[in-house]
Tab-separated table of C-alpha atoms and ligand atoms in Angstrom:
chain	number	residue	atom	x	y	z
A	1	MET	CA	108.480	119.844	109.514
A	2	ARG	CA	106.121	116.983	108.746
A	3	GLN	CA	105.081	116.533	105.116
A	4	PRO	CA	101.303	116.164	105.062
A	5	MET	CA	99.758	113.068	103.555
A	6	VAL	CA	96.400	112.313	101.998
A	7	ALA	CA	95.597	108.636	101.472
A	8	GLY	CA	92.550	107.381	99.603
A	9	ASN	CA	91.004	104.189	100.933
A	10	TRP	CA	88.882	102.912	98.074
A	11	LYS	CA	87.469	100.111	100.241
A	12	MET	CA	85.665	97.469	98.127
A	13	ASN	CA	85.085	99.770	95.160
A	14	GLY	CA	86.551	100.077	91.695
A	15	SER	CA	86.802	98.319	88.354
A	16	ARG	CA	89.545	98.319	85.747
A	17	LYS	CA	87.657	100.950	83.772
A	18	ALA	CA	86.764	103.146	86.737
A	19	ASN	CA	90.334	102.979	88.071
A	20	GLU	CA	91.714	104.118	84.713
A	21	GLY	CA	89.380	107.096	84.610
A	22	LEU	CA	90.014	108.096	88.214
A	23	LEU	CA	93.802	107.916	87.980
A	24	ALA	CA	93.863	109.715	84.631
A	25	GLU	CA	92.030	112.623	86.279
A	26	VAL	CA	94.245	112.549	89.360
A	27	ARG	CA	97.397	112.575	87.236
A	28	GLU	CA	96.069	115.420	85.151
A	29	ALA	CA	95.264	117.414	88.300
A	30	LEU	CA	98.753	116.732	89.655
A	31	SER	CA	100.329	118.547	86.722
A	32	SER	CA	99.854	121.350	89.224
A	33	PRO	CA	101.673	119.688	92.169
A	34	VAL	CA	100.401	119.481	95.747
A	35	GLU	CA	102.412	119.671	98.965
A	36	ALA	CA	100.938	116.487	100.406
A	37	GLU	CA	102.194	113.002	99.729
A	38	VAL	CA	99.308	111.392	97.837
A	39	VAL	CA	98.553	107.684	98.304
A	40	VAL	CA	95.824	105.491	96.817
A	41	CYS	CA	94.791	102.172	98.353
A	42	PRO	CA	92.748	100.079	95.900
A	43	PRO	CA	91.466	96.545	96.551
A	44	TYR	CA	94.164	93.841	96.311
A	45	VAL	CA	93.197	92.607	92.837
A	46	TYR	CA	93.689	96.034	91.302
A	47	LEU	CA	97.097	96.740	92.856
A	48	PRO	CA	99.114	95.676	89.778
A	49	GLN	CA	96.854	97.667	87.457
A	50	VAL	CA	96.990	100.762	89.672
A	51	ALA	CA	100.775	100.380	90.085
A	52	GLY	CA	100.959	100.811	86.303
A	53	LEU	CA	98.516	103.715	86.290
A	54	VAL	CA	100.490	105.707	88.877
A	55	ASP	CA	103.912	104.811	87.491
A	56	GLY	CA	105.964	107.930	86.799
A	57	SER	CA	103.644	110.132	88.853
A	58	ALA	CA	103.855	111.425	92.426
A	59	VAL	CA	101.040	109.113	93.530
A	60	ARG	CA	102.099	106.286	95.859
A	61	LEU	CA	100.493	102.894	96.113
A	62	GLY	CA	99.093	101.390	99.299
A	63	ALA	CA	97.081	98.301	100.222
A	64	GLN	CA	94.071	98.147	102.512
A	65	ASP	CA	95.232	95.228	104.621
A	66	VAL	CA	98.031	92.680	105.003
A	67	SER	CA	98.370	89.196	106.459
A	68	ASP	CA	100.126	88.787	109.785
A	69	GLN	CA	101.808	85.728	108.173
A	70	ASP	CA	104.611	85.704	105.606
A	71	SER	CA	103.799	82.688	103.398
A	72	GLY	CA	102.258	79.225	103.357
A	73	ALA	CA	98.918	77.606	104.093
A	74	TYR	CA	96.811	80.715	104.772
A	75	THR	CA	94.084	80.551	102.146
A	76	GLY	CA	92.840	83.938	101.085
A	77	GLU	CA	95.650	85.889	102.720
A	78	VAL	CA	98.086	88.290	101.042
A	79	SER	CA	101.532	88.811	102.527
A	80	GLY	CA	103.578	91.944	102.966
A	81	GLU	CA	106.193	90.521	100.620
A	82	MET	CA	103.574	90.170	97.876
A	83	LEU	CA	102.391	93.735	98.427
A	84	LYS	CA	105.941	94.988	98.196
A	85	ASP	CA	106.483	92.868	95.080
A	86	VAL	CA	103.623	94.609	93.241
A	87	GLY	CA	104.818	98.087	94.181
A	88	CYS	CA	103.111	99.026	97.455
A	89	ARG	CA	104.830	101.431	99.832
A	90	TYR	CA	102.049	101.718	102.378
A	91	VAL	CA	99.474	99.441	103.937
A	92	ILE	CA	96.488	100.252	106.136
A	93	VAL	CA	96.304	98.141	109.292
A	94	GLY	CA	93.592	98.070	111.923
A	95	HIS	CA	90.931	99.887	109.924
A	96	SER	CA	87.760	99.952	112.020
A	97	GLU	CA	85.978	97.838	109.402
A	98	ARG	CA	88.615	95.125	109.939
A	99	ARG	CA	88.427	95.500	113.697
A	100	GLY	CA	84.629	95.631	113.826
A	101	LEU	CA	83.410	93.400	110.978
A	102	TYR	CA	86.200	90.815	111.053
A	103	ALA	CA	86.951	90.773	114.777
A	104	GLU	CA	90.573	91.872	114.392
A	105	ASP	CA	91.729	92.837	117.882
A	106	ASP	CA	94.627	95.003	119.048
A	107	ALA	CA	97.103	92.120	119.290
A	108	PHE	CA	96.273	90.866	115.787
A	109	THR	CA	96.506	94.397	114.393
A	110	ALA	CA	99.906	94.790	116.043
A	111	ARG	CA	101.089	91.565	114.377
A	112	LYS	CA	99.922	92.897	110.998
A	113	PHE	CA	101.799	96.121	111.699
A	114	ALA	CA	104.900	94.033	112.411
A	115	ALA	CA	104.413	91.971	109.237
A	116	ALA	CA	104.178	95.114	107.127
A	117	ARG	CA	107.449	96.405	108.572
A	118	ARG	CA	109.238	93.088	108.062
A	119	HIS	CA	108.735	93.594	104.338
A	120	GLY	CA	109.618	97.270	104.168
A	121	LEU	CA	106.064	98.554	103.958
A	122	LYS	CA	105.011	101.618	105.916
A	123	PRO	CA	101.938	100.860	107.991
A	124	ILE	CA	99.078	103.342	108.281
A	125	LEU	CA	97.797	102.336	111.706
A	126	CYS	CA	94.120	103.191	112.269
A	127	VAL	CA	92.874	103.917	115.757
A	128	GLY	CA	89.579	105.324	116.957
A	129	GLU	CA	86.640	104.923	119.269
A	130	LEU	CA	83.060	103.745	118.785
A	131	LEU	CA	80.204	106.171	119.403
A	132	GLU	CA	79.300	104.530	122.714
A	133	GLU	CA	82.934	104.753	123.802
A	134	ARG	CA	83.015	108.492	123.070
A	135	GLU	CA	79.712	108.977	124.838
A	136	SER	CA	80.925	107.143	127.907
A	137	GLY	CA	84.097	109.247	128.002
A	138	VAL	CA	86.665	106.535	127.269
A	139	THR	CA	87.991	107.790	123.907
A	140	GLU	CA	91.517	108.325	125.246
A	141	GLN	CA	91.650	104.932	126.956
A	142	VAL	CA	90.582	103.198	123.722
A	143	VAL	CA	93.068	105.048	121.541
A	144	ALA	CA	95.856	104.528	124.099
A	145	ARG	CA	95.148	100.789	124.213
A	146	GLN	CA	95.216	100.515	120.395
A	147	LEU	CA	98.447	102.492	120.180
A	148	ASP	CA	100.159	100.764	123.093
A	149	ALA	CA	99.519	97.326	121.563
A	150	VAL	CA	101.740	98.316	118.646
A	151	MET	CA	104.380	100.149	120.683
A	152	ASP	CA	104.610	97.251	123.166
A	153	LEU	CA	105.141	94.693	120.390
A	154	GLU	CA	107.339	96.674	118.009
A	155	GLY	CA	108.770	99.478	120.115
A	156	VAL	CA	108.140	103.186	119.799
A	157	GLU	CA	110.909	103.397	117.171
A	158	SER	CA	108.683	101.442	114.802
A	159	LEU	CA	106.484	104.533	114.481
A	160	LYS	CA	109.341	106.368	112.759
A	161	ASP	CA	108.414	104.725	109.486
A	162	ALA	CA	104.698	104.580	110.101
A	163	VAL	CA	101.674	106.822	109.971
A	164	VAL	CA	98.802	106.877	112.466
A	165	ALA	CA	95.252	107.607	111.332
A	166	TYR	CA	92.748	108.723	113.941
A	167	GLU	CA	89.372	107.597	112.663
A	168	PRO	CA	86.477	107.933	115.095
A	169	VAL	CA	84.285	104.998	114.062
A	170	TRP	CA	81.094	107.064	114.361
A	171	ALA	CA	82.433	109.442	111.682
A	172	ILE	CA	83.361	106.861	109.027
A	173	GLY	CA	81.031	106.853	106.055
A	174	THR	CA	78.308	108.496	108.129
A	175	GLY	CA	78.615	112.107	107.034
A	176	LYS	CA	79.234	113.012	110.690
A	177	THR	CA	82.674	114.580	110.853
A	178	ALA	CA	84.456	115.175	114.146
A	179	THR	CA	84.734	118.909	114.737
A	180	PRO	CA	88.254	120.258	114.185
A	181	GLY	CA	88.470	120.752	117.954
A	182	GLN	CA	87.402	117.171	118.752
A	183	ALA	CA	89.852	115.762	116.223
A	184	GLN	CA	92.731	118.007	117.318
A	185	ALA	CA	92.236	116.974	120.957
A	186	VAL	CA	92.650	113.288	120.131
A	187	HIS	CA	95.547	113.942	117.750
A	188	ALA	CA	97.340	115.882	120.497
A	189	PHE	CA	96.639	113.017	122.894
A	190	ILE	CA	98.135	110.497	120.431
A	191	ARG	CA	101.260	112.615	119.973
A	192	ALA	CA	101.632	113.009	123.734
A	193	ARG	CA	101.171	109.272	124.281
A	194	VAL	CA	103.980	108.528	121.836
A	195	ALA	CA	106.103	111.318	123.365
A	196	GLU	CA	105.946	109.569	126.739
A	197	ARG	CA	108.171	106.928	125.114
A	198	ASP	CA	110.126	109.067	122.627
A	199	ALA	CA	109.638	112.794	122.070
A	200	GLY	CA	111.548	112.801	118.787
A	201	VAL	CA	109.443	110.034	117.274
A	202	ALA	CA	106.278	111.828	118.422
A	203	GLU	CA	107.359	115.104	116.835
A	204	GLY	CA	108.024	113.478	113.467
A	205	LEU	CA	104.931	111.255	113.453
A	206	ARG	CA	102.309	112.000	110.836
A	207	ILE	CA	98.820	111.679	112.292
A	208	LEU	CA	96.020	111.692	109.733
A	209	TYR	CA	92.355	112.320	110.442
A	210	GLY	CA	89.730	110.103	108.801
A	211	GLY	CA	85.956	110.168	108.974
A	212	SER	CA	83.740	111.878	106.393
A	213	VAL	CA	86.440	114.297	105.229
A	214	LYS	CA	85.093	116.233	102.263
A	215	ALA	CA	86.356	119.008	100.027
A	216	ASP	CA	84.459	121.560	102.115
A	217	ASN	CA	85.658	120.532	105.591
A	218	ALA	CA	89.225	119.408	104.830
A	219	GLN	CA	90.924	122.767	105.178
A	220	GLU	CA	89.616	123.485	108.660
A	221	LEU	CA	90.529	120.011	109.871
A	222	PHE	CA	93.971	120.034	108.300
A	223	SER	CA	94.795	123.460	109.715
A	224	GLN	CA	94.846	122.017	113.250
A	225	PRO	CA	98.422	121.768	114.563
A	226	ASP	CA	98.440	117.997	115.100
A	227	ILE	CA	96.473	116.989	112.000
A	228	ASP	CA	98.898	116.103	109.216
A	229	GLY	CA	96.425	115.208	106.496
A	230	GLY	CA	93.682	112.670	106.013
A	231	LEU	CA	92.642	109.112	105.319
A	232	ILE	CA	89.780	109.486	102.894
A	233	GLY	CA	87.126	106.905	102.054
A	234	GLY	CA	84.114	107.942	99.970
A	235	ALA	CA	85.549	111.223	98.726
A	236	SER	CA	88.651	109.486	97.352
A	237	LEU	CA	86.557	107.878	94.618
A	238	LYS	CA	85.887	111.193	92.870
A	239	ALA	CA	89.019	112.780	91.456
A	240	ALA	CA	87.832	116.382	91.838
A	241	ASP	CA	86.881	115.875	95.499
A	242	PHE	CA	90.025	113.893	96.283
A	243	MET	CA	92.285	116.476	94.683
A	244	ALA	CA	90.543	119.351	96.468
A	245	ILE	CA	91.234	117.506	99.741
A	246	CYS	CA	94.873	116.917	98.724
A	247	ARG	CA	95.284	120.641	98.009
A	248	ALA	CA	93.918	121.489	101.458
A	249	ALA	CA	96.795	119.612	103.137
A	250	VAL	CA	99.736	121.971	103.651
A	251	PRO	CA	102.544	121.732	106.229
A	252	ALA	CA	101.895	123.381	109.584
A	253	ASP	CA	104.064	126.459	110.301
B	301	PEP	C1	87.745	105.371	105.751
B	301	PEP	O1	87.276	104.464	105.105
B	301	PEP	O2	88.837	105.215	106.317
B	301	PEP	C2	87.007	106.644	105.834
B	301	PEP	C3	87.504	107.611	106.566
B	301	PEP	O3	85.839	106.717	105.122
B	301	PEP	P1	84.961	108.045	104.824
B	301	PEP	O4	85.920	109.112	104.400
B	301	PEP	O5	84.024	107.632	103.738
B	301	PEP	O6	84.273	108.397	106.107
C-alpha cells in the first residue's frame, strides 16, 4: 500500500513572520494526525528557519529546486549536499515553471534528479503537458519523454526513492483543475510506462497530482486509484486549506 503524500510548493512566497504563523497553524492542526506524509517546500533562504519550525513534528522539509552540480564556481546555485545539510528530505525537480521560464529541458532535469539522489534527497519529479500539447493530443508522448529522460539516465530503480508529480501546465495557478478522469488517465499511463521497465517499482511509485488542487476538489481527485496525493501551490499558503487537502489524502484500498 502506498502512503499518500501532500507537498506544499510555496513558490516565491513567504517571510519569516508569515512562515512562523503558517507552520504554527499546521502543527496545531496536526495534533489530530493525518494519513498522508506532509511536506513543505519553502524558498531556499527560509529552509533553515522552516527546518526549525517543523522540528519534532510530522512535517517534512523539501526544496523547490537543486543544482545539477555538486560544488564550485556556479554562482547562485544551491547543491543537493547543502539542501541535505539544512535538513531537506525532498526536492522538486522539473517544475513547469523551471522548464518553461528558465528553459530547463528534459536532460537538464534528469541531471538535477541525479544530483538530488547523489546526496540522499528524494526527488519529486514534475511532468506535464502544455495546453496546446493536450489540445493536439500529444499529452502521453510529452509525459513519456519527460519520464524516459530520467529513467534512461538513472535507471528505473531510481524511482524507488522518488515521487512523480503529474502537473498539467494549463492547470497550474489557473484555477482550471484537470477532471479526476483526465488526471487518473495520465496517472495510469505514467504507472504503466514505469511498469514496462519494472512492475514492482511502478506499483510502489507515488504519483501526485498538481494543478489548482483546492480543499473542495481534493477528495475527488485523491480518490482515483492512481492518484497518491498532491503537489499544492497556492492552497499550501493557507494552513486551513492545506490541512483540509492533507486530510483528503487517504491510502487507496
Ligand atoms: C504548483 O505550483 O506546483 C501548483 C500545482 O500550483 P497551484 O496549486 O497553485 O496550481
